[in-house]
mmCIF file of C-alpha atoms in Angstrom:
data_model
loop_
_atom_site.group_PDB
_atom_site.id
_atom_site.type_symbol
_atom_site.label_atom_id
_atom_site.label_comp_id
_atom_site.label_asym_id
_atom_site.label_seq_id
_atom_site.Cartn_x
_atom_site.Cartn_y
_atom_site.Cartn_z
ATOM 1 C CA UNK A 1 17.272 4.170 -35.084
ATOM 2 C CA UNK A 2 14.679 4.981 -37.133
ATOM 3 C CA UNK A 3 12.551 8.065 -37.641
ATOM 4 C CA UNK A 4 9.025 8.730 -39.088
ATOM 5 C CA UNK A 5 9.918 12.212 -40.928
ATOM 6 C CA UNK A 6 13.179 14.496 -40.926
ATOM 7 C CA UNK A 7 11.885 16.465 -39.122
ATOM 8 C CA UNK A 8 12.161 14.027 -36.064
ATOM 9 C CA UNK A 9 15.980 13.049 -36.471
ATOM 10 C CA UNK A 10 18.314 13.929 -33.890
ATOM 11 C CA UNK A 11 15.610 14.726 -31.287
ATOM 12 C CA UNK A 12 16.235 11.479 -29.434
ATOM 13 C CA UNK A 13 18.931 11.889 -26.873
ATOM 14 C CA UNK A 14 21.239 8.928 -25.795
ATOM 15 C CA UNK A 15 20.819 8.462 -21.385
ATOM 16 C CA UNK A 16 23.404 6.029 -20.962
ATOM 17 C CA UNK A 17 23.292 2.521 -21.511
ATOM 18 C CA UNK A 18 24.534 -0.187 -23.664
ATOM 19 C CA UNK A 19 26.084 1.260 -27.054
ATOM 20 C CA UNK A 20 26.018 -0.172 -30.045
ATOM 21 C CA UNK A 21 29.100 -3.042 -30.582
ATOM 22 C CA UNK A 22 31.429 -2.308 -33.674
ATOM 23 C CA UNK A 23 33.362 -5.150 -33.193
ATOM 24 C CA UNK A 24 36.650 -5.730 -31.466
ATOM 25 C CA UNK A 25 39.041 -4.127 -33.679
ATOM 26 C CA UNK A 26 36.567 -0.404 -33.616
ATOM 27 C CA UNK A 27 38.770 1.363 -31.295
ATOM 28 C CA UNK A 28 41.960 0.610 -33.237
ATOM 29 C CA UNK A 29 40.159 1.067 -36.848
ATOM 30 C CA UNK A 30 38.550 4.737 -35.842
ATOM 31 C CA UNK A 31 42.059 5.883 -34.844
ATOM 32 C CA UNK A 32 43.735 4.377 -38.370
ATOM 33 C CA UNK A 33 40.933 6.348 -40.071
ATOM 34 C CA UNK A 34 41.334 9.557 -38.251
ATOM 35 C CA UNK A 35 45.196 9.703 -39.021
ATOM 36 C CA UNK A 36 44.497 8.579 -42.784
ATOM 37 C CA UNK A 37 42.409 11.686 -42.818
ATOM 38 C CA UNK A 38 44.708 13.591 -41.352
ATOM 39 C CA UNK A 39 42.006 14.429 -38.451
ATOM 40 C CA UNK A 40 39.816 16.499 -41.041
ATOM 41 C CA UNK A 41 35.901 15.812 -42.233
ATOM 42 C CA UNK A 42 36.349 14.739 -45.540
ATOM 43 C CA UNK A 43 33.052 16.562 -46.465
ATOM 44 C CA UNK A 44 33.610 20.212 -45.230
ATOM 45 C CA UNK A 45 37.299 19.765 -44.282
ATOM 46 C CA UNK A 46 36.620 20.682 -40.236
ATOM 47 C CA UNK A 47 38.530 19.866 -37.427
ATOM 48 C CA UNK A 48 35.877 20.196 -35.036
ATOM 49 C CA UNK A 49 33.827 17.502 -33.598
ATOM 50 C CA UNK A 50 34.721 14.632 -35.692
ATOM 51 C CA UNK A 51 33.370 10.835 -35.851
ATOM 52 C CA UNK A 52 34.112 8.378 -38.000
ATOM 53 C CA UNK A 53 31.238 6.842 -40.737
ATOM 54 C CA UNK A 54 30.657 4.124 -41.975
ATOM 55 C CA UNK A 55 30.183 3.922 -45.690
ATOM 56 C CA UNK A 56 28.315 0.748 -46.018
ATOM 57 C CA UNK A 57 26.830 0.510 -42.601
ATOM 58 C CA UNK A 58 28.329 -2.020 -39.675
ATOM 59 C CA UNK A 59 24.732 -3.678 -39.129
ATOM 60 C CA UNK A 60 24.907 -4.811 -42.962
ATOM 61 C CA UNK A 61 28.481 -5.935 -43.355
ATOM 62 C CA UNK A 62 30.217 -5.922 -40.238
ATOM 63 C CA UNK A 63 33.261 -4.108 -42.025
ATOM 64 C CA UNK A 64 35.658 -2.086 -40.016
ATOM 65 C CA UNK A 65 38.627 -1.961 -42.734
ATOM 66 C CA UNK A 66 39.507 1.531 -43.566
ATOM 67 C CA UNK A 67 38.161 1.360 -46.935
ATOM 68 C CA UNK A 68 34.795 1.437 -45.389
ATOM 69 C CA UNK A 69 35.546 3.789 -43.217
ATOM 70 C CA UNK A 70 35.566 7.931 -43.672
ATOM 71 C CA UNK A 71 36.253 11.043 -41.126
ATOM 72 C CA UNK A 72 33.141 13.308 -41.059
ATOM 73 C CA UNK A 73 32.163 16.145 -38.566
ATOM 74 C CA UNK A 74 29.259 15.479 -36.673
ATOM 75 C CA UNK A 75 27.036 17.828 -39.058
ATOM 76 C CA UNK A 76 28.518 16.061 -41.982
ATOM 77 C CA UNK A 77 27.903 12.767 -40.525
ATOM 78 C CA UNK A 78 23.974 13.483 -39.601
ATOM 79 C CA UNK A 79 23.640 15.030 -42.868
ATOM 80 C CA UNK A 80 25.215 11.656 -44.344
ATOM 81 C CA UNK A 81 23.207 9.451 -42.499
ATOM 82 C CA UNK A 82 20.113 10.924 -43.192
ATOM 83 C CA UNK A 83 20.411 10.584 -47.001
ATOM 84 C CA UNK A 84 21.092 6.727 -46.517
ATOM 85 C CA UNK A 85 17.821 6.913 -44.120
ATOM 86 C CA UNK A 86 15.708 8.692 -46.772
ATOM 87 C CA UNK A 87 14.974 6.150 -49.414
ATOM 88 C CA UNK A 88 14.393 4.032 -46.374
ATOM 89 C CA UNK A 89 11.191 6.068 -45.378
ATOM 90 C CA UNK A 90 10.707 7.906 -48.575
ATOM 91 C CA UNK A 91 10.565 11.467 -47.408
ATOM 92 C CA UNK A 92 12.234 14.458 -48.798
ATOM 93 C CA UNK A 93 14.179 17.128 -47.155
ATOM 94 C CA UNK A 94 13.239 20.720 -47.656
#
């Protein structure tokens, strides 16, 4: 998704609907990755509320292997996301 400013990411909710595909093996990969990680954010070391990130993102290599794969909370993982999105756009956060 893509956003005109900061300030604007996040404020779009998800209503149901067709998610994005990861590929047959996601399911099994995300699990691999959370045990690797031993179920903790690799940023801010949380338990709470994790996901799992891709490094290099899916839509640009279509790599599930667990080398491109790392356990972030959810505020790690927006946080992580939006520096990717930034040079994208070229805005600055405050």
């Amino acid at each position: 998704m893509k956003y005109c400013c900061p300030k604007c990411v996040g404020t779009i909710k998800w209503k149901g609907g067709i998610s994005y595909y990861r590929g047959k093996d996601w399911k099994k990969q995300r699990l691999k990755v959370l045990k690797l990680d031993n179920y903790t954010c690799q940023n801010c070391l949380s338990k709470q509320k994790l996901t799992i990130h891709h490094i290099i993102p899916y839509r640009e290599t279509y790599d599930n292997s667990p080398q491109n794969l790392v356990t972030l909370c959810r505020s790690c993982h927006g946080k992580t996301e939006l520096e990717y999105e930034k040079p994208l756009f070229n805005f600055t956060t405050g």
